[in-house]
Amino acid sequence: MGLREHNYWTTTVEMPSWGAPLPLPESVDVAVIGAGFTGLSAARTLAKRGARVTVLEGETIGWGASSRNGGMVLTGMKLGVNKLISMYGRELTRRMYAASLASIDCVEQIVREEKIDCDFSRCGHLEVACKQKHFDDYARQVEVIAREFNHQLRVVQKDELGTEIGSNIYYGGMVDEVSAGLNPARYVAGLGRAAVMAGAEICEHTRVEGMQREARQGESGWKINTSKGALWAHEIFVGTSGYTGEATPALRKKIIPIGSFIITTEILPEALAREVSPRNRMIYDSKNYLYYYRLTPDRRMLFGGRAAFFPENDRTVQQSADILRRGMIDVYPQLRDAKIEYVWGGTLDFAFDIMPHAGQMDGMYYAVGYAGHGVAMATYQGQKIAELMVGDKPENPFVGIPFPGAPLGLYNGRPWFLPFAGAWYKFLDWVS
Ligand SMILES: Cc1cc2nc3c(=O)[nH]c(=O)nc-3n(C[C@H](O)[C@H](O)[C@H](O)COP(=O)(O)OP(=O)(O)OC[C@H]3O[C@@H](n4cnc5c(N)ncnc54)[C@H](O)[C@@H]3O)c2cc1C
């Protein structure tokens, strides 16, 4: 089979489809915008708690990053623990780290409760060091994480790395056995079904174009205009991540949409698959401009990276296929002859401080900013913000932390600076 510009994961599942009900409901308790992990997890929780919920999705369920990602369910956050402690202090960082661990339990529990057939497995992750000084820092990180967060990671010396990965280009590694892997398209499909089973309604092909405050029968709320007509909602939850657009301009200004791209090979012979990833870990390297990779459950090598910084389009996807194939062969020369069968891209959401953020803005609830750690955290934030909306007081250390915008306010939501950011990251990888 030749190379297809197509998401491999979506070939493994029949995505459920609910279309757009016409007419839209006249009024609901909560309108959720976006049918990815965030929105569907929120809708499931809200509906289970008795709220009338409608999910408004401009495309189809899971169309955004949620069906396109690497399926790595990772502990920790994008920023390292020392950086986090310097930004937030020990106590808040401890709560954030605990939330990152709880987010993986949250995914596991939903998968189990809803019987989602998505190959969830606690296979652990391996971070590999591209430089000696990155490796030297692993021992310090392992010590801080054990002392401060009571969580055990393991350093793998270069001469033992062969038990973890069939590549000899790295200086050593760090393993966390708690991380997991899954098939994201099957997971988001299952989450959608679970939300509907709980009583939520999903309206696909229904793009939110704008909203304004409008009280009804003495109740505060929102009139929401969509491509399929208007509806009224008591509350709004925004879960639009890297695809946040003009309907929520204040949120849009706080998010940098960044493209990430993935290739997958043909199915590898069993022995070769075992050689490249003997323990079937979720693997990523220590660079800013990083590669992340894993085997799929049917033994393909799935290899991703920020090959082009701009969000996906025909040009960036094609360019990325070549760049990622070269990157994959640098890591694994033994995959030189493996055919690349799929390539696709998706958009990640980075906040300017590279942290997740959740809470309320302009009277609307939101959760964004997962920076490539969204499989677990988006699911978790959807659930936690939903709990907040129904009046619980859930533990959520990401609510209320400062949410910085662009320096000097030089950003209207169009990421003109991405080529510079890309060059800057490459420069940092060279010097650090
Ligand atoms: C290539 C790639 C690889 C990744 N790999 C990993 C990984 O291995 N591990 C990990 O943890 N994270 C990874 N991520 C990140 C992770 O996929 C995301 O953080 C997560 O899916 C975000 O979920 P979400 O529901 O918030 O947003 P999304 O899944 O992006 O969904 C947002 C939805 O909002 C809809 N929308 C936007 N505006 C409107 C509107 N006005 N009206 C109606 N609907 C609207 C969009 O159509 C979209 O479907 C990766 C991301 C990409 C792109």
PDB file of N, CA, C and O and ligand atoms in Angstrom, residues 33-39 56-60 62-74 206-209 239-245 247 258 260-262 292 344-349 367 370-376 378, ligand 1:
ATOM      1  N   ILE A  33     -18.968  23.209  24.033  1.00  0.00           N
ATOM      2  CA  ILE A  33     -18.470  23.465  22.676  1.00  0.00           C
ATOM      3  C   ILE A  33     -17.230  22.607  22.455  1.00  0.00           C
ATOM      4  O   ILE A  33     -16.229  22.742  23.161  1.00  0.00           O
ATOM      5  N   GLY A  34     -17.303  21.695  21.453  1.00  0.00           N
ATOM      6  CA  GLY A  34     -16.181  20.814  21.129  1.00  0.00           C
ATOM      7  C   GLY A  34     -16.421  19.400  21.612  1.00  0.00           C
ATOM      8  O   GLY A  34     -16.661  19.165  22.795  1.00  0.00           O
ATOM      9  N   ALA A  35     -16.343  18.437  20.663  1.00  0.00           N
ATOM     10  CA  ALA A  35     -16.567  17.025  21.025  1.00  0.00           C
ATOM     11  C   ALA A  35     -15.260  16.240  20.956  1.00  0.00           C
ATOM     12  O   ALA A  35     -15.115  15.298  20.184  1.00  0.00           O
ATOM     13  N   GLY A  36     -14.277  16.694  21.745  1.00  0.00           N
ATOM     14  CA  GLY A  36     -13.048  15.924  21.941  1.00  0.00           C
ATOM     15  C   GLY A  36     -13.064  15.366  23.355  1.00  0.00           C
ATOM     16  O   GLY A  36     -14.120  15.288  24.000  1.00  0.00           O
ATOM     17  N   PHE A  37     -11.877  14.976  23.857  1.00  0.00           N
ATOM     18  CA  PHE A  37     -11.822  14.395  25.210  1.00  0.00           C
ATOM     19  C   PHE A  37     -12.405  15.358  26.246  1.00  0.00           C
ATOM     20  O   PHE A  37     -13.137  14.949  27.147  1.00  0.00           O
ATOM     21  N   THR A  38     -12.044  16.656  26.142  1.00  0.00           N
ATOM     22  CA  THR A  38     -12.493  17.618  27.154  1.00  0.00           C
ATOM     23  C   THR A  38     -14.013  17.699  27.171  1.00  0.00           C
ATOM     24  O   THR A  38     -14.653  17.520  28.213  1.00  0.00           O
ATOM     25  N   GLY A  39     -14.581  18.012  25.993  1.00  0.00           N
ATOM     26  CA  GLY A  39     -16.024  18.250  25.919  1.00  0.00           C
ATOM     27  C   GLY A  39     -16.830  17.008  26.233  1.00  0.00           C
ATOM     28  O   GLY A  39     -17.848  17.067  26.949  1.00  0.00           O
ATOM     29  N   LEU A  56     -21.934  20.837  21.145  1.00  0.00           N
ATOM     30  CA  LEU A  56     -21.969  21.469  19.819  1.00  0.00           C
ATOM     31  C   LEU A  56     -20.599  21.283  19.180  1.00  0.00           C
ATOM     32  O   LEU A  56     -19.592  21.767  19.706  1.00  0.00           O
ATOM     33  N   GLU A  57     -20.547  20.560  18.082  1.00  0.00           N
ATOM     34  CA  GLU A  57     -19.266  20.237  17.444  1.00  0.00           C
ATOM     35  C   GLU A  57     -19.325  20.677  15.979  1.00  0.00           C
ATOM     36  O   GLU A  57     -20.203  20.254  15.233  1.00  0.00           O
ATOM     37  N   GLY A  58     -18.369  21.527  15.592  1.00  0.00           N
ATOM     38  CA  GLY A  58     -18.359  22.080  14.231  1.00  0.00           C
ATOM     39  C   GLY A  58     -18.113  21.028  13.162  1.00  0.00           C
ATOM     40  O   GLY A  58     -18.530  21.181  12.014  1.00  0.00           O
ATOM     41  N   GLU A  59     -17.435  19.949  13.509  1.00  0.00           N
ATOM     42  CA  GLU A  59     -17.140  18.884  12.529  1.00  0.00           C
ATOM     43  C   GLU A  59     -17.855  17.615  12.995  1.00  0.00           C
ATOM     44  O   GLU A  59     -19.055  17.611  13.050  1.00  0.00           O
ATOM     45  N   THR A  60     -17.074  16.590  13.339  1.00  0.00           N
ATOM     46  CA  THR A  60     -17.669  15.336  13.819  1.00  0.00           C
ATOM     47  C   THR A  60     -16.981  14.949  15.127  1.00  0.00           C
ATOM     48  O   THR A  60     -15.939  15.530  15.448  1.00  0.00           O
ATOM     49  N   GLY A  62     -14.603  13.757  17.870  1.00  0.00           N
ATOM     50  CA  GLY A  62     -13.191  13.366  17.831  1.00  0.00           C
ATOM     51  C   GLY A  62     -12.418  13.933  16.660  1.00  0.00           C
ATOM     52  O   GLY A  62     -11.246  13.603  16.474  1.00  0.00           O
ATOM     53  N   TRP A  63     -13.049  14.812  15.869  1.00  0.00           N
ATOM     54  CA  TRP A  63     -12.407  15.327  14.656  1.00  0.00           C
ATOM     55  C   TRP A  63     -11.107  16.089  14.969  1.00  0.00           C
ATOM     56  O   TRP A  63     -10.167  16.087  14.184  1.00  0.00           O
ATOM     57  N   GLY A  64     -11.024  16.723  16.131  1.00  0.00           N
ATOM     58  CA  GLY A  64      -9.842  17.521  16.489  1.00  0.00           C
ATOM     59  C   GLY A  64      -8.685  16.629  16.922  1.00  0.00           C
ATOM     60  O   GLY A  64      -8.544  15.490  16.454  1.00  0.00           O
ATOM     61  N   ALA A  65      -7.865  17.137  17.828  1.00  0.00           N
ATOM     62  CA  ALA A  65      -6.662  16.412  18.246  1.00  0.00           C
ATOM     63  C   ALA A  65      -6.994  15.059  18.875  1.00  0.00           C
ATOM     64  O   ALA A  65      -6.164  14.147  18.866  1.00  0.00           O
ATOM     65  N   SER A  66      -8.215  14.921  19.407  1.00  0.00           N
ATOM     66  CA  SER A  66      -8.513  13.730  20.204  1.00  0.00           C
ATOM     67  C   SER A  66      -8.470  12.416  19.426  1.00  0.00           C
ATOM     68  O   SER A  66      -8.248  11.369  20.027  1.00  0.00           O
ATOM     69  N   SER A  67      -8.687  12.450  18.102  1.00  0.00           N
ATOM     70  CA  SER A  67      -8.550  11.183  17.361  1.00  0.00           C
ATOM     71  C   SER A  67      -7.207  11.113  16.646  1.00  0.00           C
ATOM     72  O   SER A  67      -6.899  10.115  16.005  1.00  0.00           O
ATOM     73  N   ARG A  68      -6.411  12.192  16.737  1.00  0.00           N
ATOM     74  CA  ARG A  68      -5.221  12.250  15.875  1.00  0.00           C
ATOM     75  C   ARG A  68      -3.920  12.077  16.629  1.00  0.00           C
ATOM     76  O   ARG A  68      -2.842  12.199  16.046  1.00  0.00           O
ATOM     77  N   ASN A  69      -3.990  11.885  17.943  1.00  0.00           N
ATOM     78  CA  ASN A  69      -2.757  11.966  18.745  1.00  0.00           C
ATOM     79  C   ASN A  69      -2.037  10.623  18.835  1.00  0.00           C
ATOM     80  O   ASN A  69      -2.454   9.628  18.251  1.00  0.00           O
ATOM     81  N   GLY A  70      -0.933  10.631  19.611  1.00  0.00           N
ATOM     82  CA  GLY A  70      -0.117   9.430  19.749  1.00  0.00           C
ATOM     83  C   GLY A  70      -0.704   8.391  20.707  1.00  0.00           C
ATOM     84  O   GLY A  70      -0.166   7.297  20.828  1.00  0.00           O
ATOM     85  N   GLY A  71      -1.760   8.752  21.428  1.00  0.00           N
ATOM     86  CA  GLY A  71      -2.367   7.814  22.371  1.00  0.00           C
ATOM     87  C   GLY A  71      -1.507   7.551  23.599  1.00  0.00           C
ATOM     88  O   GLY A  71      -1.660   6.532  24.273  1.00  0.00           O
ATOM     89  N   MET A  72      -0.619   8.498  23.915  1.00  0.00           N
ATOM     90  CA  MET A  72       0.239   8.325  25.096  1.00  0.00           C
ATOM     91  C   MET A  72      -0.445   8.967  26.296  1.00  0.00           C
ATOM     92  O   MET A  72      -0.768  10.160  26.264  1.00  0.00           O
ATOM     93  N   VAL A  73      -0.672   8.175  27.321  1.00  0.00           N
ATOM     94  CA  VAL A  73      -1.398   8.649  28.510  1.00  0.00           C
ATOM     95  C   VAL A  73      -0.324   8.873  29.579  1.00  0.00           C
ATOM     96  O   VAL A  73       0.073   7.954  30.283  1.00  0.00           O
ATOM     97  N   LEU A  74       0.145  10.117  29.658  1.00  0.00           N
ATOM     98  CA  LEU A  74       1.427  10.362  30.332  1.00  0.00           C
ATOM     99  C   LEU A  74       1.299  10.997  31.706  1.00  0.00           C
ATOM    100  O   LEU A  74       0.475  11.891  31.920  1.00  0.00           O
ATOM    101  N   THR A 206     -22.219  21.391  13.714  1.00  0.00           N
ATOM    102  CA  THR A 206     -22.930  22.525  14.316  1.00  0.00           C
ATOM    103  C   THR A 206     -21.883  23.455  14.924  1.00  0.00           C
ATOM    104  O   THR A 206     -21.424  23.248  16.040  1.00  0.00           O
ATOM    105  N   ARG A 207     -21.478  24.436  14.142  1.00  0.00           N
ATOM    106  CA  ARG A 207     -20.386  25.322  14.575  1.00  0.00           C
ATOM    107  C   ARG A 207     -20.939  26.500  15.378  1.00  0.00           C
ATOM    108  O   ARG A 207     -21.888  27.153  14.935  1.00  0.00           O
ATOM    109  N   VAL A 208     -20.365  26.741  16.521  1.00  0.00           N
ATOM    110  CA  VAL A 208     -20.763  27.910  17.306  1.00  0.00           C
ATOM    111  C   VAL A 208     -20.135  29.146  16.670  1.00  0.00           C
ATOM    112  O   VAL A 208     -18.928  29.197  16.438  1.00  0.00           O
ATOM    113  N   GLU A 209     -20.990  30.135  16.376  1.00  0.00           N
ATOM    114  CA  GLU A 209     -20.486  31.339  15.705  1.00  0.00           C
ATOM    115  C   GLU A 209     -20.348  32.512  16.658  1.00  0.00           C
ATOM    116  O   GLU A 209     -19.601  33.447  16.395  1.00  0.00           O
ATOM    117  N   GLY A 239     -14.465  23.609  25.226  1.00  0.00           N
ATOM    118  CA  GLY A 239     -13.391  22.602  25.170  1.00  0.00           C
ATOM    119  C   GLY A 239     -12.868  22.501  23.749  1.00  0.00           C
ATOM    120  O   GLY A 239     -12.918  21.436  23.143  1.00  0.00           O
ATOM    121  N   THR A 240     -12.377  23.636  23.228  1.00  0.00           N
ATOM    122  CA  THR A 240     -12.011  23.687  21.809  1.00  0.00           C
ATOM    123  C   THR A 240     -10.505  23.631  21.566  1.00  0.00           C
ATOM    124  O   THR A 240     -10.047  23.661  20.420  1.00  0.00           O
ATOM    125  N   SER A 241      -9.719  23.641  22.620  1.00  0.00           N
ATOM    126  CA  SER A 241      -8.289  23.324  22.539  1.00  0.00           C
ATOM    127  C   SER A 241      -7.574  24.091  21.415  1.00  0.00           C
ATOM    128  O   SER A 241      -7.753  25.304  21.280  1.00  0.00           O
ATOM    129  N   GLY A 242      -6.761  23.390  20.611  1.00  0.00           N
ATOM    130  CA  GLY A 242      -5.982  24.060  19.552  1.00  0.00           C
ATOM    131  C   GLY A 242      -6.848  24.600  18.430  1.00  0.00           C
ATOM    132  O   GLY A 242      -6.362  25.313  17.550  1.00  0.00           O
ATOM    133  N   TYR A 243      -8.130  24.254  18.427  1.00  0.00           N
ATOM    134  CA  TYR A 243      -9.042  24.720  17.370  1.00  0.00           C
ATOM    135  C   TYR A 243      -9.924  25.871  17.858  1.00  0.00           C
ATOM    136  O   TYR A 243     -10.924  26.195  17.215  1.00  0.00           O
ATOM    137  N   THR A 244      -9.559  26.463  18.982  1.00  0.00           N
ATOM    138  CA  THR A 244     -10.316  27.601  19.518  1.00  0.00           C
ATOM    139  C   THR A 244     -10.319  28.732  18.491  1.00  0.00           C
ATOM    140  O   THR A 244      -9.267  29.099  17.965  1.00  0.00           O
ATOM    141  N   GLY A 245     -11.505  29.274  18.219  1.00  0.00           N
ATOM    142  CA  GLY A 245     -11.603  30.259  17.140  1.00  0.00           C
ATOM    143  C   GLY A 245     -12.296  31.534  17.564  1.00  0.00           C
ATOM    144  O   GLY A 245     -12.314  31.896  18.748  1.00  0.00           O
ATOM    145  N   ALA A 247     -15.286  32.447  17.917  1.00  0.00           N
ATOM    146  CA  ALA A 247     -16.473  32.474  18.790  1.00  0.00           C
ATOM    147  C   ALA A 247     -16.092  32.821  20.231  1.00  0.00           C
ATOM    148  O   ALA A 247     -16.924  33.345  20.976  1.00  0.00           O
ATOM    149  N   ILE A 258      -0.373  24.840  17.698  1.00  0.00           N
ATOM    150  CA  ILE A 258       0.884  24.333  17.135  1.00  0.00           C
ATOM    151  C   ILE A 258       0.640  22.989  16.464  1.00  0.00           C
ATOM    152  O   ILE A 258       0.003  22.102  17.044  1.00  0.00           O
ATOM    153  N   SER A 260       1.315  19.286  15.043  1.00  0.00           N
ATOM    154  CA  SER A 260       2.125  18.115  15.340  1.00  0.00           C
ATOM    155  C   SER A 260       1.726  17.048  14.321  1.00  0.00           C
ATOM    156  O   SER A 260       0.567  17.004  13.896  1.00  0.00           O
ATOM    157  N   PHE A 261       2.676  16.237  13.920  1.00  0.00           N
ATOM    158  CA  PHE A 261       2.468  15.352  12.769  1.00  0.00           C
ATOM    159  C   PHE A 261       2.932  13.948  13.106  1.00  0.00           C
ATOM    160  O   PHE A 261       3.814  13.756  13.942  1.00  0.00           O
ATOM    161  N   ILE A 262       2.314  12.973  12.437  1.00  0.00           N
ATOM    162  CA  ILE A 262       2.612  11.566  12.740  1.00  0.00           C
ATOM    163  C   ILE A 262       2.685  10.759  11.445  1.00  0.00           C
ATOM    164  O   ILE A 262       1.893  10.986  10.528  1.00  0.00           O
ATOM    165  N   TYR A 292       8.215  11.728  19.328  1.00  0.00           N
ATOM    166  CA  TYR A 292       7.555  10.773  20.218  1.00  0.00           C
ATOM    167  C   TYR A 292       7.141   9.584  19.368  1.00  0.00           C
ATOM    168  O   TYR A 292       6.780   9.756  18.197  1.00  0.00           O
ATOM    169  N   TRP A 344      -0.427  12.071   8.930  1.00  0.00           N
ATOM    170  CA  TRP A 344      -1.478  13.047   9.223  1.00  0.00           C
ATOM    171  C   TRP A 344      -0.948  14.069  10.221  1.00  0.00           C
ATOM    172  O   TRP A 344       0.147  13.905  10.771  1.00  0.00           O
ATOM    173  N   GLY A 345      -1.734  15.100  10.425  1.00  0.00           N
ATOM    174  CA  GLY A 345      -1.329  16.123  11.388  1.00  0.00           C
ATOM    175  C   GLY A 345      -2.516  16.546  12.221  1.00  0.00           C
ATOM    176  O   GLY A 345      -3.670  16.212  11.920  1.00  0.00           O
ATOM    177  N   GLY A 346      -2.243  17.277  13.268  1.00  0.00           N
ATOM    178  CA  GLY A 346      -3.293  17.817  14.122  1.00  0.00           C
ATOM    179  C   GLY A 346      -2.753  19.037  14.848  1.00  0.00           C
ATOM    180  O   GLY A 346      -1.565  19.356  14.731  1.00  0.00           O
ATOM    181  N   THR A 347      -3.621  19.713  15.567  1.00  0.00           N
ATOM    182  CA  THR A 347      -3.214  20.958  16.224  1.00  0.00           C
ATOM    183  C   THR A 347      -3.291  20.828  17.739  1.00  0.00           C
ATOM    184  O   THR A 347      -4.315  20.415  18.289  1.00  0.00           O
ATOM    185  N   LEU A 348      -2.181  21.191  18.361  1.00  0.00           N
ATOM    186  CA  LEU A 348      -2.076  21.187  19.828  1.00  0.00           C
ATOM    187  C   LEU A 348      -2.344  22.582  20.348  1.00  0.00           C
ATOM    188  O   LEU A 348      -2.149  23.560  19.635  1.00  0.00           O
ATOM    189  N   ASP A 349      -2.691  22.663  21.612  1.00  0.00           N
ATOM    190  CA  ASP A 349      -2.885  23.991  22.215  1.00  0.00           C
ATOM    191  C   ASP A 349      -1.831  24.234  23.296  1.00  0.00           C
ATOM    192  O   ASP A 349      -1.737  23.494  24.262  1.00  0.00           O
ATOM    193  N   ALA A 367     -11.530  24.663  29.651  1.00  0.00           N
ATOM    194  CA  ALA A 367     -10.312  23.929  30.041  1.00  0.00           C
ATOM    195  C   ALA A 367      -9.478  23.774  28.771  1.00  0.00           C
ATOM    196  O   ALA A 367      -9.971  23.249  27.762  1.00  0.00           O
ATOM    197  N   TYR A 370      -3.167  21.929  27.078  1.00  0.00           N
ATOM    198  CA  TYR A 370      -2.595  20.645  27.509  1.00  0.00           C
ATOM    199  C   TYR A 370      -1.183  20.400  26.977  1.00  0.00           C
ATOM    200  O   TYR A 370      -0.498  19.493  27.454  1.00  0.00           O
ATOM    201  N   ALA A 371      -0.762  21.155  25.984  1.00  0.00           N
ATOM    202  CA  ALA A 371       0.630  21.129  25.496  1.00  0.00           C
ATOM    203  C   ALA A 371       1.151  19.709  25.233  1.00  0.00           C
ATOM    204  O   ALA A 371       2.247  19.339  25.647  1.00  0.00           O
ATOM    205  N   GLY A 372       0.348  18.915  24.535  1.00  0.00           N
ATOM    206  CA  GLY A 372       0.808  17.570  24.167  1.00  0.00           C
ATOM    207  C   GLY A 372       0.641  16.541  25.273  1.00  0.00           C
ATOM    208  O   GLY A 372       1.046  15.397  25.125  1.00  0.00           O
ATOM    209  N   HIS A 373       0.020  16.918  26.394  1.00  0.00           N
ATOM    210  CA  HIS A 373      -0.249  15.967  27.476  1.00  0.00           C
ATOM    211  C   HIS A 373      -1.758  15.859  27.695  1.00  0.00           C
ATOM    212  O   HIS A 373      -2.221  15.719  28.822  1.00  0.00           O
ATOM    213  N   GLY A 374      -2.519  15.925  26.607  1.00  0.00           N
ATOM    214  CA  GLY A 374      -3.963  16.111  26.767  1.00  0.00           C
ATOM    215  C   GLY A 374      -4.796  14.849  26.870  1.00  0.00           C
ATOM    216  O   GLY A 374      -5.963  14.935  27.242  1.00  0.00           O
ATOM    217  N   VAL A 375      -4.252  13.674  26.516  1.00  0.00           N
ATOM    218  CA  VAL A 375      -5.126  12.498  26.534  1.00  0.00           C
ATOM    219  C   VAL A 375      -5.679  12.319  27.946  1.00  0.00           C
ATOM    220  O   VAL A 375      -6.890  12.222  28.158  1.00  0.00           O
ATOM    221  N   ALA A 376      -4.782  12.322  28.928  1.00  0.00           N
ATOM    222  CA  ALA A 376      -5.239  12.154  30.303  1.00  0.00           C
ATOM    223  C   ALA A 376      -5.796  13.464  30.868  1.00  0.00           C
ATOM    224  O   ALA A 376      -6.880  13.486  31.457  1.00  0.00           O
ATOM    225  N   ALA A 378      -7.014  16.251  29.508  1.00  0.00           N
ATOM    226  CA  ALA A 378      -8.266  16.779  28.946  1.00  0.00           C
ATOM    227  C   ALA A 378      -9.451  15.992  29.514  1.00  0.00           C
ATOM    228  O   ALA A 378     -10.481  16.571  29.880  1.00  0.00           O
TER     229      ALA A 378
HETATM  230  C1  LIG B   1      -0.512  14.921  16.404  1.00  0.00           C
HETATM  231  C2  LIG B   1      -0.830  15.023  17.871  1.00  0.00           C
HETATM  232  C3  LIG B   1      -0.257  14.115  18.758  1.00  0.00           C
HETATM  233  C4  LIG B   1      -0.554  14.190  20.128  1.00  0.00           C
HETATM  234  N1  LIG B   1      -0.077  13.209  20.949  1.00  0.00           N
HETATM  235  C5  LIG B   1      -0.462  13.202  22.248  1.00  0.00           C
HETATM  236  C6  LIG B   1      -0.101  12.111  23.083  1.00  0.00           C
HETATM  237  O1  LIG B   1       0.495  11.135  22.645  1.00  0.00           O
HETATM  238  N2  LIG B   1      -0.449  12.184  24.405  1.00  0.00           N
HETATM  239  C7  LIG B   1      -1.160  13.233  24.901  1.00  0.00           C
HETATM  240  O2  LIG B   1      -1.447  13.240  26.102  1.00  0.00           O
HETATM  241  N3  LIG B   1      -1.576  14.258  24.102  1.00  0.00           N
HETATM  242  C8  LIG B   1      -1.261  14.253  22.796  1.00  0.00           C
HETATM  243  N4  LIG B   1      -1.717  15.235  21.978  1.00  0.00           N
HETATM  244  C9  LIG B   1      -2.602  16.272  22.546  1.00  0.00           C
HETATM  245  C10 LIG B   1      -4.040  15.773  22.729  1.00  0.00           C
HETATM  246  O3  LIG B   1      -4.475  15.094  21.583  1.00  0.00           O
HETATM  247  C11 LIG B   1      -4.937  16.992  22.998  1.00  0.00           C
HETATM  248  O4  LIG B   1      -4.437  17.725  24.093  1.00  0.00           O
HETATM  249  C12 LIG B   1      -6.377  16.579  23.318  1.00  0.00           C
HETATM  250  O5  LIG B   1      -6.896  15.729  22.328  1.00  0.00           O
HETATM  251  C13 LIG B   1      -7.253  17.824  23.449  1.00  0.00           C
HETATM  252  O6  LIG B   1      -8.594  17.421  23.531  1.00  0.00           O
HETATM  253  P1  LIG B   1      -9.748  18.501  23.440  1.00  0.00           P
HETATM  254  O7  LIG B   1     -11.023  17.783  23.573  1.00  0.00           O
HETATM  255  O8  LIG B   1      -9.481  19.591  24.421  1.00  0.00           O
HETATM  256  O9  LIG B   1      -9.585  19.171  22.001  1.00  0.00           O
HETATM  257  P2  LIG B   1      -9.813  18.572  20.525  1.00  0.00           P
HETATM  258  O10 LIG B   1      -9.822  17.098  20.505  1.00  0.00           O
HETATM  259  O11 LIG B   1      -8.847  19.277  19.634  1.00  0.00           O
HETATM  260  O12 LIG B   1     -11.305  18.996  20.182  1.00  0.00           O
HETATM  261  C14 LIG B   1     -11.700  20.327  19.996  1.00  0.00           C
HETATM  262  C15 LIG B   1     -12.957  20.304  19.139  1.00  0.00           C
HETATM  263  O13 LIG B   1     -13.557  21.592  19.182  1.00  0.00           O
HETATM  264  C16 LIG B   1     -14.229  21.777  17.946  1.00  0.00           C
HETATM  265  N5  LIG B   1     -14.520  23.212  17.787  1.00  0.00           N
HETATM  266  C17 LIG B   1     -13.618  24.233  17.750  1.00  0.00           C
HETATM  267  N6  LIG B   1     -14.281  25.411  17.600  1.00  0.00           N
HETATM  268  C18 LIG B   1     -15.613  25.127  17.546  1.00  0.00           C
HETATM  269  C19 LIG B   1     -16.785  25.923  17.388  1.00  0.00           C
HETATM  270  N7  LIG B   1     -16.739  27.257  17.259  1.00  0.00           N
HETATM  271  N8  LIG B   1     -17.990  25.287  17.352  1.00  0.00           N
HETATM  272  C20 LIG B   1     -18.071  23.937  17.495  1.00  0.00           C
HETATM  273  N9  LIG B   1     -16.988  23.141  17.629  1.00  0.00           N
HETATM  274  C21 LIG B   1     -15.767  23.725  17.647  1.00  0.00           C
HETATM  275  C22 LIG B   1     -13.250  21.211  16.932  1.00  0.00           C
HETATM  276  O14 LIG B   1     -13.911  20.884  15.720  1.00  0.00           O
HETATM  277  C23 LIG B   1     -12.688  20.005  17.668  1.00  0.00           C
HETATM  278  O15 LIG B   1     -13.325  18.804  17.304  1.00  0.00           O
HETATM  279  C24 LIG B   1      -1.422  15.219  20.620  1.00  0.00           C
HETATM  280  C25 LIG B   1      -1.991  16.129  19.725  1.00  0.00           C
HETATM  281  C26 LIG B   1      -1.705  16.027  18.357  1.00  0.00           C
HETATM  282  C27 LIG B   1      -2.331  17.005  17.416  1.00  0.00           C
END
